[in-house]
Coordinates of N, CA and C and ligand atoms in Angstrom, one line a residue:
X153 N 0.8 -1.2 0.0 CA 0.0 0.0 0.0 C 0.9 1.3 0.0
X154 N 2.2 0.8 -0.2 CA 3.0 2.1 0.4 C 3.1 2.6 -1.2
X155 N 3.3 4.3 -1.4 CA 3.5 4.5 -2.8 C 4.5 6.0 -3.0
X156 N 4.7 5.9 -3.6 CA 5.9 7.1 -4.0 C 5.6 8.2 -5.3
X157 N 5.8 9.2 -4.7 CA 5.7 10.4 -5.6 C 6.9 10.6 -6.0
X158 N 6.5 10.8 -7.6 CA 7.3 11.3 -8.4 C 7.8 12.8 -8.5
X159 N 8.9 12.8 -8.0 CA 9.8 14.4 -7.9 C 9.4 14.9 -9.4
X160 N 9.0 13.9 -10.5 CA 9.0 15.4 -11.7 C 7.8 15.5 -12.1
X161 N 6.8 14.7 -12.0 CA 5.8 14.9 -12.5 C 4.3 14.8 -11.3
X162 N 5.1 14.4 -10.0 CA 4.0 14.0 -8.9 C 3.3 13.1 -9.0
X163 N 2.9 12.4 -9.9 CA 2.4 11.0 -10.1 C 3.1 9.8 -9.2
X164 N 2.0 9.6 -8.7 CA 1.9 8.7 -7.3 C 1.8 7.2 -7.7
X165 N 2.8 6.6 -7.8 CA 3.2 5.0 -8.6 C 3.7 4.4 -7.3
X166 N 3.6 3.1 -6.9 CA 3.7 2.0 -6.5 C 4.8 1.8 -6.5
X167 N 5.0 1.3 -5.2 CA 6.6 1.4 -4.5 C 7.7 0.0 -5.3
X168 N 7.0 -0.7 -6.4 CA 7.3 -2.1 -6.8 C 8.5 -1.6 -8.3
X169 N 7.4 -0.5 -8.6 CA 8.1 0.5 -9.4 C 9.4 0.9 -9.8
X170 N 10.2 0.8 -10.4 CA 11.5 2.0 -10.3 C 11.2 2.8 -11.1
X171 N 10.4 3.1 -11.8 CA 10.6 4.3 -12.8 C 9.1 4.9 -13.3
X172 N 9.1 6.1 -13.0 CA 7.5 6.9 -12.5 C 6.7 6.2 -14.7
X173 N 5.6 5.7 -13.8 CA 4.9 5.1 -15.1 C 3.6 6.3 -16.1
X174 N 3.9 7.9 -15.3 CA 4.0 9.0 -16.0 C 4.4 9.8 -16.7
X175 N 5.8 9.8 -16.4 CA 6.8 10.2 -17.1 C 7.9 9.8 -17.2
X176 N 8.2 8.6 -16.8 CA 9.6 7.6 -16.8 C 10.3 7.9 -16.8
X177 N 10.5 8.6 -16.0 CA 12.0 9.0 -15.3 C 12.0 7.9 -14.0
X178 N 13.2 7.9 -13.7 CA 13.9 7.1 -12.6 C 13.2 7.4 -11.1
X179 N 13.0 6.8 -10.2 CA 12.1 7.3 -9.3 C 13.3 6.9 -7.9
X180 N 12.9 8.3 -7.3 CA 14.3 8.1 -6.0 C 14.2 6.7 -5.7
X181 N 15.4 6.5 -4.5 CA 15.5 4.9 -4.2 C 14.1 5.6 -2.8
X182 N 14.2 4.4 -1.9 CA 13.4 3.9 -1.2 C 14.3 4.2 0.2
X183 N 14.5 6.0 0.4 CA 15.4 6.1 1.3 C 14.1 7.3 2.2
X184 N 14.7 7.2 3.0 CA 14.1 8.0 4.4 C 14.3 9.6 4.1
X185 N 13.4 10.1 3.2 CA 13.8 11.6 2.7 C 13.9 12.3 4.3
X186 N 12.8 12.1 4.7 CA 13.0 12.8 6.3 C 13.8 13.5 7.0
X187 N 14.5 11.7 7.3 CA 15.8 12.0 8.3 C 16.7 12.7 7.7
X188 N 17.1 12.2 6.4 CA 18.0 13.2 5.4 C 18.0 14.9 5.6
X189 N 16.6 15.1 5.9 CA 16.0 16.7 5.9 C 17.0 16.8 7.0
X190 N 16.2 16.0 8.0 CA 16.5 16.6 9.4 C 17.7 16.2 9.8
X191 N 18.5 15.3 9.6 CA 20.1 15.4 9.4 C 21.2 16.6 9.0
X192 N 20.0 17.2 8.1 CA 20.6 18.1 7.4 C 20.3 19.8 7.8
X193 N 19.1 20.0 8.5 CA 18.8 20.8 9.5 C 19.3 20.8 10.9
X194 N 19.7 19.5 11.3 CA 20.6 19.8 12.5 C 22.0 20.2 12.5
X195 N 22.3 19.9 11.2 CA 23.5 20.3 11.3 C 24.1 21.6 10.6
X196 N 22.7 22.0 9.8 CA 22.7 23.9 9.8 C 22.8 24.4 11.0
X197 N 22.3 24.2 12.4 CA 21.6 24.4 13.6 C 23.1 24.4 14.0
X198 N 23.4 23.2 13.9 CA 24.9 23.2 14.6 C 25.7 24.4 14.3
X199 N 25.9 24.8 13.1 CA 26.6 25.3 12.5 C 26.6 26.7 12.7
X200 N 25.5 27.0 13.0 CA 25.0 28.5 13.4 C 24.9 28.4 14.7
X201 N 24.4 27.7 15.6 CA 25.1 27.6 17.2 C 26.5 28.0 17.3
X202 N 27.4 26.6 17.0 CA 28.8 27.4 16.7 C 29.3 28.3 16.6
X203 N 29.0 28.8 15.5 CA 29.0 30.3 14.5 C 28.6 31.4 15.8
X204 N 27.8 31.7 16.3 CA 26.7 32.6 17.0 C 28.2 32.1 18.7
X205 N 28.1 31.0 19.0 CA 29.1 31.1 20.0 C 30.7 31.5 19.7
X206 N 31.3 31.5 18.6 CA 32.0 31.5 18.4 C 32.5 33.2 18.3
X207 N 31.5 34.0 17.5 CA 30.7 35.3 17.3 C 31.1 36.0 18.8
X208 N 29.9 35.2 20.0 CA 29.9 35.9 21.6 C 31.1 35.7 22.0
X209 N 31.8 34.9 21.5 CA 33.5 34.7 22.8 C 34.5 35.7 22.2
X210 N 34.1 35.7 20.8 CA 35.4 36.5 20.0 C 34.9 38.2 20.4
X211 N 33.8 38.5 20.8 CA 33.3 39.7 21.1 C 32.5 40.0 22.1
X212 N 33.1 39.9 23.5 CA 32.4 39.7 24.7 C 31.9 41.0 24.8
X213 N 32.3 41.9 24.7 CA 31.8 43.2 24.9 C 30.9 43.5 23.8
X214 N 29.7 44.1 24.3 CA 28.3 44.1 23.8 C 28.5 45.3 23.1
X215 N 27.8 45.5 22.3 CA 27.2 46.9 21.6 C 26.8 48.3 22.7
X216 N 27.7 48.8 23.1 CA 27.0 50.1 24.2 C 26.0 51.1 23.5
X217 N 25.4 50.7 22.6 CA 24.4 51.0 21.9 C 23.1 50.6 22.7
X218 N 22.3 51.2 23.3 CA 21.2 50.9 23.5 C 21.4 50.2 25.2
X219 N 22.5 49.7 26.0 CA 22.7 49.3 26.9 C 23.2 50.2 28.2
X220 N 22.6 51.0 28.0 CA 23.2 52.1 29.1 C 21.9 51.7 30.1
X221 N 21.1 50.9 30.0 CA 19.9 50.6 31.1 C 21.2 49.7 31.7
X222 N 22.3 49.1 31.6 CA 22.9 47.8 32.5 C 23.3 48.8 33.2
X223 N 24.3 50.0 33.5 CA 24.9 50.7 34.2 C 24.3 52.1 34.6
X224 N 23.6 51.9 35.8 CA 22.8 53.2 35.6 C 24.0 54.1 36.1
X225 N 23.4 55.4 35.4 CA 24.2 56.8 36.1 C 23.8 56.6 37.9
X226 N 25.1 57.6 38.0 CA 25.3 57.6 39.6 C 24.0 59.0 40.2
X227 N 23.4 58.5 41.0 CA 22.6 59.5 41.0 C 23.3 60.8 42.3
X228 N 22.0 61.7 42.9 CA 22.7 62.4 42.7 C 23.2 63.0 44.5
X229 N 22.7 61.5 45.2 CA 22.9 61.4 46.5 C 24.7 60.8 46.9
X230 N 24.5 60.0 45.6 CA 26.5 59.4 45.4 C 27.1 60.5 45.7
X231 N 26.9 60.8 44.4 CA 28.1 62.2 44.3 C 28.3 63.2 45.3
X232 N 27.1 63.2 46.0 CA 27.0 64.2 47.3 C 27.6 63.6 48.6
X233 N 27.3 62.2 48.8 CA 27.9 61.6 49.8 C 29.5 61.4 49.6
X234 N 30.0 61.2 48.3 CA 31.4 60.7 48.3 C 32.0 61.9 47.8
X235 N 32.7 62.5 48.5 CA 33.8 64.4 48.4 C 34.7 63.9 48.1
X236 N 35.3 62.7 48.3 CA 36.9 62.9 47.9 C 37.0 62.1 46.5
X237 N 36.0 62.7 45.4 CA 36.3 62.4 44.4 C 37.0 63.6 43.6
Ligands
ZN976 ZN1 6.7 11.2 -13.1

């Protein structure tokens, strides 16, 4: 009952088949497109993980663009309390 689509023409032939009975061309083997995908998507993933860590260690210091919320200014009881600046 299992059947296979033809990559050139989509005609859906019988797995007994090698060669699509639409347009006769050769019909992939009888391999696990899937995992292939997802074999192949984890190891984009990886690769950009990497990439992206590799990216944060080579440039620890952030963009001080936009991050002046991490260090607030000294307000204005500091300054008043500490004179021997
Ligand atoms: Zn075909």
């Amino acid at each position: 009952m299992s059947h296979r689509l033809c990559r050139h023409c989509g005609h859906s032939a019988t797995e007994s088949v090698k060669r699509c009975p639409e347009c006769g061309r050769p019909l992939a083997p009888n391999f696990p497109r899937r995992t292939g995908a997802l074999l192949v998507v984890a190891a984009a993933a990886a690769i950009i993980v990497t990439a992206v860590m590799v990216v944060i260690r080579d440039d620890p210091a952030t963009p001080s663009n936009g991050t002046t919320t991490v260090e607030p200014l000294p307000t204005q009881e500091d300054q008043d309390g500490s004179g021997g600046y």
